[in-house]
Every structure is written in C-alpha cells, then in structure tokens.
PDB file of C-alpha atoms in Angstrom:
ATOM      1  CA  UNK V  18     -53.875  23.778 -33.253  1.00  0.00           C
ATOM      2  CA  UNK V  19     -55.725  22.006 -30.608  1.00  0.00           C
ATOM      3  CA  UNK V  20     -58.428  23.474 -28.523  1.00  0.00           C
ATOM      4  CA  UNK V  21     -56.220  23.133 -25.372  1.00  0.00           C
ATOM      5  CA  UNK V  22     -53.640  25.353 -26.944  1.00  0.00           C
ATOM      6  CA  UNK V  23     -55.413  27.967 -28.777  1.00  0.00           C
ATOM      7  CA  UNK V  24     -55.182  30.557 -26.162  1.00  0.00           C
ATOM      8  CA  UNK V  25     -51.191  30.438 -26.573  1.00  0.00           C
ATOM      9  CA  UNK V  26     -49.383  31.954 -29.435  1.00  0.00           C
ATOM     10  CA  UNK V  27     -46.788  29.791 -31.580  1.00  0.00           C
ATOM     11  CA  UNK V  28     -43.302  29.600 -29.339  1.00  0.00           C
ATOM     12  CA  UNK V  29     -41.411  31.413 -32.816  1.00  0.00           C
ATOM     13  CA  UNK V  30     -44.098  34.068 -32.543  1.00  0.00           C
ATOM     14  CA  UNK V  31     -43.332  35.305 -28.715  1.00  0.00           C
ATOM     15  CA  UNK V  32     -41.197  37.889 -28.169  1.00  0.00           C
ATOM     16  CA  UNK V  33     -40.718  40.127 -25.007  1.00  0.00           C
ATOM     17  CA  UNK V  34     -40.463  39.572 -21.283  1.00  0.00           C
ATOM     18  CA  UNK V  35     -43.763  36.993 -20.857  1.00  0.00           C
ATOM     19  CA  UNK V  36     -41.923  34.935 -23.696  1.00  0.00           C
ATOM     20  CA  UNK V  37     -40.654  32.925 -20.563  1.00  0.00           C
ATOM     21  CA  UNK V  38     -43.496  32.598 -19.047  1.00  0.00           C
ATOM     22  CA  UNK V  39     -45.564  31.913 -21.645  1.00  0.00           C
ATOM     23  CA  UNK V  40     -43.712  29.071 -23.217  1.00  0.00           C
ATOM     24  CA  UNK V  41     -43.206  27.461 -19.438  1.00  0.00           C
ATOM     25  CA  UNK V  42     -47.218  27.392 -19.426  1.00  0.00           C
ATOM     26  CA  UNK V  43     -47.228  26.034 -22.745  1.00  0.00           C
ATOM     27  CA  UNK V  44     -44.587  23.289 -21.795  1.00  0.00           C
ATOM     28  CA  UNK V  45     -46.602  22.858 -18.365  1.00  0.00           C
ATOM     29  CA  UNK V  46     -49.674  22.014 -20.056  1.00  0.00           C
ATOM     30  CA  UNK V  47     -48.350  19.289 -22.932  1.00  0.00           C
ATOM     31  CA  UNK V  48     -46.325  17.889 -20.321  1.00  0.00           C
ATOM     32  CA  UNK V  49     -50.099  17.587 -18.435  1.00  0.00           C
ATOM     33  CA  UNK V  50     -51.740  16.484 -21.722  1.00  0.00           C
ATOM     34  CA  UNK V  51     -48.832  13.945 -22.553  1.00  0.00           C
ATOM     35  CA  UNK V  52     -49.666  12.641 -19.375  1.00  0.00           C
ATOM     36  CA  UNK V  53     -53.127  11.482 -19.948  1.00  0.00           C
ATOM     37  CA  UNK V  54     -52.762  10.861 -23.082  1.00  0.00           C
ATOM     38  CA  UNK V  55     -50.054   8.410 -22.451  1.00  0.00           C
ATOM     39  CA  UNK V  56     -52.434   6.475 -19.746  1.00  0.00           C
ATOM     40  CA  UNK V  57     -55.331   6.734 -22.217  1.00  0.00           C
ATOM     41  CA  UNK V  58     -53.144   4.456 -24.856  1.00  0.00           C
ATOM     42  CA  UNK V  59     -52.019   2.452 -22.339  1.00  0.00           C
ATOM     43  CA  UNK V  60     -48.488   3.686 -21.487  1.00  0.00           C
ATOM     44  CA  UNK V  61     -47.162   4.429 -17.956  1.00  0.00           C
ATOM     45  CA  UNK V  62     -45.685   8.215 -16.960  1.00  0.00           C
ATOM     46  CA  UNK V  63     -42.680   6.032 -16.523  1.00  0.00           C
ATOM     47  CA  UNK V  64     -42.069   5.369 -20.338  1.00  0.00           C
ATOM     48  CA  UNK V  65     -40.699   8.784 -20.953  1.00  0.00           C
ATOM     49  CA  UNK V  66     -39.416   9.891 -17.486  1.00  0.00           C
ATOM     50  CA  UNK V  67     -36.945   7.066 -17.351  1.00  0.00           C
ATOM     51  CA  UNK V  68     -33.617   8.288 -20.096  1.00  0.00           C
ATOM     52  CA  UNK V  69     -33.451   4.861 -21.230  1.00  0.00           C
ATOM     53  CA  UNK V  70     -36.958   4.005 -21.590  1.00  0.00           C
ATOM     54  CA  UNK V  71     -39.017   6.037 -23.790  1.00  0.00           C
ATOM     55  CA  UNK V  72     -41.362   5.590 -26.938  1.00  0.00           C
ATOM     56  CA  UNK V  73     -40.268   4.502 -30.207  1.00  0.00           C
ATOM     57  CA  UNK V  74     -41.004   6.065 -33.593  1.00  0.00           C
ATOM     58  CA  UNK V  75     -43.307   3.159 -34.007  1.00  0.00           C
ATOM     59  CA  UNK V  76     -45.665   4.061 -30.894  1.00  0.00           C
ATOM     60  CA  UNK V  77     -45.290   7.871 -31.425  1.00  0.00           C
ATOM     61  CA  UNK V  78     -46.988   7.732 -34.585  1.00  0.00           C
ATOM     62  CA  UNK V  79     -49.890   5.860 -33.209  1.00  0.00           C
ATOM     63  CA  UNK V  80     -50.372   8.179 -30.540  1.00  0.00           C
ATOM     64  CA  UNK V  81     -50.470  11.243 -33.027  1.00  0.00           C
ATOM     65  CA  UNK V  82     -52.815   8.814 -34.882  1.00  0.00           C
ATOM     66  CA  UNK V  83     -55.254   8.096 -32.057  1.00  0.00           C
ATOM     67  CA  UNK V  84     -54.374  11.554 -30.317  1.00  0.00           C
ATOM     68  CA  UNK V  85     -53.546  14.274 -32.929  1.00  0.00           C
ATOM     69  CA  UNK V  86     -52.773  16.631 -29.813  1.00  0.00           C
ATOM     70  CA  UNK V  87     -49.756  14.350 -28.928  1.00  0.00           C
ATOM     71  CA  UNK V  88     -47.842  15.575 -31.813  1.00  0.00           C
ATOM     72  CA  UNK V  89     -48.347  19.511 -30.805  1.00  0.00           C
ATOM     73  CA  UNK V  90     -47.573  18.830 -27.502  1.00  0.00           C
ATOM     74  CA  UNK V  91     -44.240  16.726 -28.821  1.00  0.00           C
ATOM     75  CA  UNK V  92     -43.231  19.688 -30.779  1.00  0.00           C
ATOM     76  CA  UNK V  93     -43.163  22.009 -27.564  1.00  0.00           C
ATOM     77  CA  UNK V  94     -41.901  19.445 -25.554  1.00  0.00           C
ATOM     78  CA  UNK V  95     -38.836  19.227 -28.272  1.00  0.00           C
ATOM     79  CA  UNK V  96     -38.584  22.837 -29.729  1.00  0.00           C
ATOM     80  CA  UNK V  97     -38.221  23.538 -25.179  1.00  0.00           C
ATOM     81  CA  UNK V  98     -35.939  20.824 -25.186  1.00  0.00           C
ATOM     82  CA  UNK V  99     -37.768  19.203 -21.979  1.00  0.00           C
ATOM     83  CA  UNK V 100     -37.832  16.177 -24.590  1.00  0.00           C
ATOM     84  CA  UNK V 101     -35.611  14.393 -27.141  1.00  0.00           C
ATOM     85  CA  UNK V 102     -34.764  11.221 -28.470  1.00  0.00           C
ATOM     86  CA  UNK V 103     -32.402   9.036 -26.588  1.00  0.00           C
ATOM     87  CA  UNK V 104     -29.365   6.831 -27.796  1.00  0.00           C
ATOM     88  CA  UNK V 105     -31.300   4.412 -28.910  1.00  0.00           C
ATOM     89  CA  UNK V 106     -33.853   6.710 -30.872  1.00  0.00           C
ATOM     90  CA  UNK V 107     -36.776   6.472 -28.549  1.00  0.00           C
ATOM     91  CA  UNK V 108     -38.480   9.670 -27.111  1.00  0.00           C
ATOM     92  CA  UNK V 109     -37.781  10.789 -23.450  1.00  0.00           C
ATOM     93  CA  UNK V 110     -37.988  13.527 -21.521  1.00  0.00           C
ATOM     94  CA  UNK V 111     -34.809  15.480 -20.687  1.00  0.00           C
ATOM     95  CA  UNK V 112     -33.509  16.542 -17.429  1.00  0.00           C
ATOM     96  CA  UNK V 113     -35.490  19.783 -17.418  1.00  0.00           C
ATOM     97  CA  UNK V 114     -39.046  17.932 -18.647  1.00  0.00           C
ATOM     98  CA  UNK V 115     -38.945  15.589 -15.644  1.00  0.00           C
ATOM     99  CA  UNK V 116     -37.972  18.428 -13.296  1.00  0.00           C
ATOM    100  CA  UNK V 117     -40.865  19.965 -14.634  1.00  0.00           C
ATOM    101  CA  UNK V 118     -42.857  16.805 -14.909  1.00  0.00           C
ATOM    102  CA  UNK V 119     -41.536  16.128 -11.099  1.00  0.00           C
ATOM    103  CA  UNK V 120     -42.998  19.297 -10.136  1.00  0.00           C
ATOM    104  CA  UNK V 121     -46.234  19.140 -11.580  1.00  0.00           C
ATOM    105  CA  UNK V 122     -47.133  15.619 -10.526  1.00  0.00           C
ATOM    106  CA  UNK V 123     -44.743  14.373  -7.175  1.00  0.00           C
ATOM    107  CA  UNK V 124     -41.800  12.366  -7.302  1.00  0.00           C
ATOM    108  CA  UNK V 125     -43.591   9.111  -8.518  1.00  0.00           C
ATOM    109  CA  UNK V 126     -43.926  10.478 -11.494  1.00  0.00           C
ATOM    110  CA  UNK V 127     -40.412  11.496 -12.511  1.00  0.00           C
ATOM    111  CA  UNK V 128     -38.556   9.867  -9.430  1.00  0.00           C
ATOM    112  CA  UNK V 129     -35.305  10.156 -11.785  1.00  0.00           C
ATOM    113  CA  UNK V 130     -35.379  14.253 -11.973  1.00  0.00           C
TER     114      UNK V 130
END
C-alpha cells in the first residue's frame, strides 16, 4: 500500500461505528491524490468530474504505470462508488465523488455536482 495510505486499514477490514468515517477520509484523500496526480500526467480535474468525459482504459493504465498510487486510490474511489465507468467505458466520478470532490476543492473543480 502506498505511504499516503498506510495509516488506514483495508475498507473490507473496518468494522464498527468509525467505519464511516474512516472510509470518507480514505475516499477524501485519493480523491486529493487523484487530483495531483491527474495534473502531474497532464490531465485536467475536469476529465473525471464531467459524466461523459472521463479516462479510458488506455490512460488509466499509464497512470498506474507512472503513478502506482493511482490504482489504490481507483480501487477506493470504486469499491465507495464515488467512481465508475461511464457508458462509454471511460472512468468518472459519480454523483457522490464530485460532491465530495466539489467540497474539497470549490465549484471549479466539480461545477457539475
């Protein structure tokens, strides 16, 4: 697991009342992560705030490539279901990641939440 995530357990492993929290922190801070990561490969926010947008199979696998914590924080991103893959098969956000996303970093960054 990446350094950035060590401090959090595995989202199957939690169990109680902090599972909740615990898993929004988690999905807080690959949502952060995806963000600069996504501007370090030379992708805009936009590409997976906008539903019919998003990043093909094609570009994820060079971002877990270049970036092995992109495909960590894609698996919480999915397994919380703040991210899927559109009608097309590219991967977006859902309505709850750019809520989220919205929250974290203003409406310019998930005007579409």
């Amino acid at each position: 697991m990446p350094p950035e995530l060590t401090k959090e357990r595995p989202l199957k492993a939690l169990h109680g009342p902090s599972t909740t929290t615990n898993v929004q922190r988690s999905l807080r801070q690959c949502l952060s992560i995806a963000a600069e990561l996504l501007y370090d490969n030379g992708h805009v926010l936009e590409t997976i705030t906008l539903p019919q947008r998003g990043l093909a199979r094609r570009e994820l696998s060079a971002l877990s490539s270049e970036a092995p914590t992109w495909a960590t924080c894609q698996q919480v991103m999915e397994a919380s279901e703040a991210a899927t893959f559109n009608e097309h098969g590219r991967f977006v956000l859902t309505r709850l990641g750019r809520e989220i996303m919205f929250d974290m970093f203003g409406q310019g960054a998930a005007d579409c939440a």
